[in-house]
GROMACS .gro file of N, CA and C in nm:
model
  255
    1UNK      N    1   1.494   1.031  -0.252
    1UNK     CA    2   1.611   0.948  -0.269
    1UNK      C    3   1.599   0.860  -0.394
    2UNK      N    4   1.491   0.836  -0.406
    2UNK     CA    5   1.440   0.740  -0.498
    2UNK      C    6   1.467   0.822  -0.667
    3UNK      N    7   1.441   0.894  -0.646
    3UNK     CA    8   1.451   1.011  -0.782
    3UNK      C    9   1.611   1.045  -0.791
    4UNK      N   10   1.657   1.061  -0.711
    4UNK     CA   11   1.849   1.095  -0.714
    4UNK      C   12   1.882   0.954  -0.771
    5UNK      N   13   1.869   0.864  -0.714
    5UNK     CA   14   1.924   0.692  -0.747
    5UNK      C   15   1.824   0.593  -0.730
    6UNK      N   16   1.773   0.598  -0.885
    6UNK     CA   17   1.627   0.480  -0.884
    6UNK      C   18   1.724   0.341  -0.843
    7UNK      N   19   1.801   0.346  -0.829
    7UNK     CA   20   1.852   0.200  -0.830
    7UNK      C   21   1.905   0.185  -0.636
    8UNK      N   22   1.837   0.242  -0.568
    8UNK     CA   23   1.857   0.265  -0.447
    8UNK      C   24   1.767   0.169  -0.372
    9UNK      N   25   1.823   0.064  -0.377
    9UNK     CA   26   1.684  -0.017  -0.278
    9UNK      C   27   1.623  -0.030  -0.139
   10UNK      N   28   1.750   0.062  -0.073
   10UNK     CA   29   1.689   0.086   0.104
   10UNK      C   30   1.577   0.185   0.059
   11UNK      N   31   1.548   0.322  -0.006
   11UNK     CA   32   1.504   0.374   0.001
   11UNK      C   33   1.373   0.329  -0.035
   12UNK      N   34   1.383   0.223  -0.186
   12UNK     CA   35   1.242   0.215  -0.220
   12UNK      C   36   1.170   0.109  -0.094
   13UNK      N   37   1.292   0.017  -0.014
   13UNK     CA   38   1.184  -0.064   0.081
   13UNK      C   39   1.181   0.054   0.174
   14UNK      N   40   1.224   0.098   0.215
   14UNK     CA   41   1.163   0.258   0.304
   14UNK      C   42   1.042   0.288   0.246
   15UNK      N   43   1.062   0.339   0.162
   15UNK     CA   44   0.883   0.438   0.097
   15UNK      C   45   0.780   0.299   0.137
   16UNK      N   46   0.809   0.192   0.043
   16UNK     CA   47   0.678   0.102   0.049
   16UNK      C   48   0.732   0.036   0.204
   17UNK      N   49   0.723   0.038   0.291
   17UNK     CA   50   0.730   0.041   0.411
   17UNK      C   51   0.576   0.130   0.492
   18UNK      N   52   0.713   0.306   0.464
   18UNK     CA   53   0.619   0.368   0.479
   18UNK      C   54   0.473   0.440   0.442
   19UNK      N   55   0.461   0.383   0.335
   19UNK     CA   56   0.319   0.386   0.263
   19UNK      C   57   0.261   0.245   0.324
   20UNK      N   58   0.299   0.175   0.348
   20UNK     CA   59   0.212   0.031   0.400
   20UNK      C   60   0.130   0.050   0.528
   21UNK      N   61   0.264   0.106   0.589
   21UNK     CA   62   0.230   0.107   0.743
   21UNK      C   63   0.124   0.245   0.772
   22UNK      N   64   0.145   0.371   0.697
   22UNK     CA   65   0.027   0.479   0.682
   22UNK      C   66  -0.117   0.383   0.637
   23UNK      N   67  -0.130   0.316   0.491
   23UNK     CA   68  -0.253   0.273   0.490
   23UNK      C   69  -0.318   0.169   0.647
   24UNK      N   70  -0.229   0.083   0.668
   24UNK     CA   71  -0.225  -0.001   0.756
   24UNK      C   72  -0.262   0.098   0.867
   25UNK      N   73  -0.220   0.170   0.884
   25UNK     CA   74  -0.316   0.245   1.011
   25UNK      C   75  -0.456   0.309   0.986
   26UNK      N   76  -0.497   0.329   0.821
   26UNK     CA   77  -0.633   0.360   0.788
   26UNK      C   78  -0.723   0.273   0.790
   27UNK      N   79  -0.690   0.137   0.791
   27UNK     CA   80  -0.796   0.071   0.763
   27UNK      C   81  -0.773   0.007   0.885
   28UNK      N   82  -0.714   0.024   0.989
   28UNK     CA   83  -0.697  -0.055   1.127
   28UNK      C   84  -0.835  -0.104   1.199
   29UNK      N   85  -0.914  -0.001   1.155
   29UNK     CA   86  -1.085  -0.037   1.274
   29UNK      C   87  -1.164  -0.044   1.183
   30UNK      N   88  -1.134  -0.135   1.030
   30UNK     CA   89  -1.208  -0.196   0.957
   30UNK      C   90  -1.292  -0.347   1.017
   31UNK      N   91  -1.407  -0.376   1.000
   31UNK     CA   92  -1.535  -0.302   0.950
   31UNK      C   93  -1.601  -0.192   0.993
   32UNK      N   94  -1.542  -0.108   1.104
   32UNK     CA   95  -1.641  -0.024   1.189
   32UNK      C   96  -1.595   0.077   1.097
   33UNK      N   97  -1.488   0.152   1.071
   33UNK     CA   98  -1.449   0.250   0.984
   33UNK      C   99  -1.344   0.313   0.939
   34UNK      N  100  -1.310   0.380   0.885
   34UNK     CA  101  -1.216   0.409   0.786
   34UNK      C  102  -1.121   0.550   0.828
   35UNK      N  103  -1.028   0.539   0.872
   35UNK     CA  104  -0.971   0.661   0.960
   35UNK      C  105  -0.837   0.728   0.846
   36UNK      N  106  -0.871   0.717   0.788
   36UNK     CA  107  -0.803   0.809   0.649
   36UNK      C  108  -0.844   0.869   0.519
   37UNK      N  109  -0.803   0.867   0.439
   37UNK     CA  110  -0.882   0.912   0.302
   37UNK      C  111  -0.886   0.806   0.183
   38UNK      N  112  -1.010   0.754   0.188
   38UNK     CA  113  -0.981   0.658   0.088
   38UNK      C  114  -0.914   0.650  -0.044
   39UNK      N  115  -0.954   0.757  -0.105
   39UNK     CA  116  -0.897   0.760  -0.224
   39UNK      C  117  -0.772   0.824  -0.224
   40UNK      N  118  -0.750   0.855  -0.115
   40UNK     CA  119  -0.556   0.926  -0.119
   40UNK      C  120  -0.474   0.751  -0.108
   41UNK      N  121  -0.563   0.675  -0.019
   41UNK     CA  122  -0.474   0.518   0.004
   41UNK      C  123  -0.492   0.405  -0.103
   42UNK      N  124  -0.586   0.439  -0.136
   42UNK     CA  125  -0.603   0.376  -0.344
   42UNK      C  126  -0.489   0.480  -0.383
   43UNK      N  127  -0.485   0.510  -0.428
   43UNK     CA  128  -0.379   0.625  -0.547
   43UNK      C  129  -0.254   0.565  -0.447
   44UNK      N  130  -0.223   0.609  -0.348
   44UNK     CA  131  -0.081   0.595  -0.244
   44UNK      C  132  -0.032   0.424  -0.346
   45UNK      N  133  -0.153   0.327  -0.296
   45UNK     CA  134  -0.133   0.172  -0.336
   45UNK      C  135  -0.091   0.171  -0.483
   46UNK      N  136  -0.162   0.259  -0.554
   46UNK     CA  137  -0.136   0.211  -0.709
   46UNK      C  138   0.047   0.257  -0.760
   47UNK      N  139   0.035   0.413  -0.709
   47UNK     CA  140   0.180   0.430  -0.743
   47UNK      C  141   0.250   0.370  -0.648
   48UNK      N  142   0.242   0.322  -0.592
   48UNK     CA  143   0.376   0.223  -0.492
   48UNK      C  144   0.375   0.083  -0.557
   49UNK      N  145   0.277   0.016  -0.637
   49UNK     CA  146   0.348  -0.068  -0.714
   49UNK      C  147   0.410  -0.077  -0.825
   50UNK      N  148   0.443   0.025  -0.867
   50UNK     CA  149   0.584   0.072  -0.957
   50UNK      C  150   0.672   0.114  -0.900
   51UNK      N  151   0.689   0.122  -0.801
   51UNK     CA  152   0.806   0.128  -0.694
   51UNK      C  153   0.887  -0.031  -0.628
   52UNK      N  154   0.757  -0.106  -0.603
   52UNK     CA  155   0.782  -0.244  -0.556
   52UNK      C  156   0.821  -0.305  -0.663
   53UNK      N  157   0.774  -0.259  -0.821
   53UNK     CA  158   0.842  -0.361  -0.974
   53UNK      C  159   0.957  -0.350  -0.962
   54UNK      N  160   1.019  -0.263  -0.941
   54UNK     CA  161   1.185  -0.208  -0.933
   54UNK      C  162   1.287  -0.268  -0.787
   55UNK      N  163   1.187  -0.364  -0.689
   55UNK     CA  164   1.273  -0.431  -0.580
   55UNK      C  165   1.282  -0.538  -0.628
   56UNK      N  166   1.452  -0.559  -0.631
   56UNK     CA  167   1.549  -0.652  -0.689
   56UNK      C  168   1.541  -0.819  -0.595
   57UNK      N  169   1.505  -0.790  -0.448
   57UNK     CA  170   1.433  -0.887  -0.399
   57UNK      C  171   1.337  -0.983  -0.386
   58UNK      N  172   1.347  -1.059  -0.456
   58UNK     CA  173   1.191  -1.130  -0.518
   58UNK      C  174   1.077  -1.147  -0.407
   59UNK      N  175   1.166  -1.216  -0.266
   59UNK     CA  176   1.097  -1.219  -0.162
   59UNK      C  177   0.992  -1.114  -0.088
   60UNK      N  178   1.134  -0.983  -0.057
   60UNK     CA  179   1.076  -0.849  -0.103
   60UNK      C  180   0.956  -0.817  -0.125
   61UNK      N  181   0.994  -0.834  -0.299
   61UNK     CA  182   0.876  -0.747  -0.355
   61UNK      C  183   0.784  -0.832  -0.349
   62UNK      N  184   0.761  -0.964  -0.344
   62UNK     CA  185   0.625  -1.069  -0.329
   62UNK      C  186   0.543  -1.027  -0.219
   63UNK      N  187   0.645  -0.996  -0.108
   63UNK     CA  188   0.542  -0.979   0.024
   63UNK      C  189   0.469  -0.827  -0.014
   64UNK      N  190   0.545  -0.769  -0.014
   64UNK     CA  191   0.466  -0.627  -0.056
   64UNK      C  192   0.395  -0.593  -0.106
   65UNK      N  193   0.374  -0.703  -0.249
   65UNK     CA  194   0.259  -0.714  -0.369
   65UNK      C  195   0.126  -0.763  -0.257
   66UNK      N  196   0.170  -0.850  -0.245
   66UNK     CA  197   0.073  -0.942  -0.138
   66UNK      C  198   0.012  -0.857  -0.045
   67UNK      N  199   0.129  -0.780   0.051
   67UNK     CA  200   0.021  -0.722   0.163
   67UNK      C  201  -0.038  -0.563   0.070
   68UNK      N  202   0.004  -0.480  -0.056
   68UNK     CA  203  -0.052  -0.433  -0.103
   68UNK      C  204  -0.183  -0.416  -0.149
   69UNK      N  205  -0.235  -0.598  -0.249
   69UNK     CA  206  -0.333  -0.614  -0.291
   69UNK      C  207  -0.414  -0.687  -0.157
   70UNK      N  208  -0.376  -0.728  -0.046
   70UNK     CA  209  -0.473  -0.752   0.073
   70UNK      C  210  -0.524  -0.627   0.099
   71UNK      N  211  -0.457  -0.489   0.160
   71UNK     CA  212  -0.519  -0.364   0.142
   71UNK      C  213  -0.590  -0.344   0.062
   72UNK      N  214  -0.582  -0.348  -0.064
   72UNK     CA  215  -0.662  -0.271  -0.166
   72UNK      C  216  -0.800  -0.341  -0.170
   73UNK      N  217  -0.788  -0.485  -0.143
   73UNK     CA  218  -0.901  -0.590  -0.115
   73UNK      C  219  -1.012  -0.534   0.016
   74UNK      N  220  -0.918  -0.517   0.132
   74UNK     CA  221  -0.981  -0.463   0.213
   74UNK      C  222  -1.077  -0.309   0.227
   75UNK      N  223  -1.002  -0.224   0.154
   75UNK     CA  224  -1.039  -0.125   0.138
   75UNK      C  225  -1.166  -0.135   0.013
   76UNK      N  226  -1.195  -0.203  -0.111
   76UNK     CA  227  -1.295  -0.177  -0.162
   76UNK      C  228  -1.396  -0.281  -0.106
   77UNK      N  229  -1.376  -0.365  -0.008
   77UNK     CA  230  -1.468  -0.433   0.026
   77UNK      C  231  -1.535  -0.341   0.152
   78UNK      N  232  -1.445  -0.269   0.192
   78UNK     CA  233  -1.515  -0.107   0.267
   78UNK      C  234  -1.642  -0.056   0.185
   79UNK      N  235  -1.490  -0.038   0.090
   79UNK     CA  236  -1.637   0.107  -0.021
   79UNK      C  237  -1.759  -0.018  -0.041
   80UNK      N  238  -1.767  -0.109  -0.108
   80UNK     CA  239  -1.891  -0.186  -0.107
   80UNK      C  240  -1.951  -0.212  -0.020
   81UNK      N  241  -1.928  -0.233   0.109
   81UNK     CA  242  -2.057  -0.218   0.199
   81UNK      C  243  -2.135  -0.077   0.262
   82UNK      N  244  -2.025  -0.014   0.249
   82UNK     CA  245  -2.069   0.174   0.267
   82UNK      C  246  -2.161   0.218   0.131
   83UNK      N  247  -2.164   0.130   0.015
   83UNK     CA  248  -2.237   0.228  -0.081
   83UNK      C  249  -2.351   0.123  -0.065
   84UNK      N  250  -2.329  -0.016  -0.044
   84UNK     CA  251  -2.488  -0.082   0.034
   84UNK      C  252  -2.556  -0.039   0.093
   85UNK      N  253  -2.528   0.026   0.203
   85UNK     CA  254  -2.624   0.038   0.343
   85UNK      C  255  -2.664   0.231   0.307
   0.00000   0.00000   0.00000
């Protein structure tokens, strides 16, 4: 949808929705472990914030940035204790 009408904003809060809520279920039984693919939910995070630059909602896109880079926080503070031990 997003590709037919970049200027479509249900769709882009749809995608980063549904990309949130997919990572958000990978890292759910963080510190014990990691129930997805890490590096598919890094890559997922990076291109979805060029999706969130383009929400016209400031509020919006703040929270999304926010719970984005809390994921991404969470997730390499994963990979750093997994390449510790």
């Amino acid at each position: 949808a997003i590709r037919l009408n970049p200027a479509d904003e249900i769709a882009r809060s749809r995608l980063t929705e549904t990309v949130i809520n997919c990572v958000a279920y990978s890292i759910h039984e963080l510190p014990d472990g990691y129930l997805g693919d890490v590096i598919e939910d890094l890559q997922m995070l990076k291109e979805l914030e060029s999706i969130i630059a383009e929400i016209s909602n400031e509020e919006k896109r703040s929270s999304y940035r926010r719970q984005v880079t809390e994921m991404r926080e969470s997730i390499n503070a994963y990979l750093n204790r997994k390449t510790e031990t």
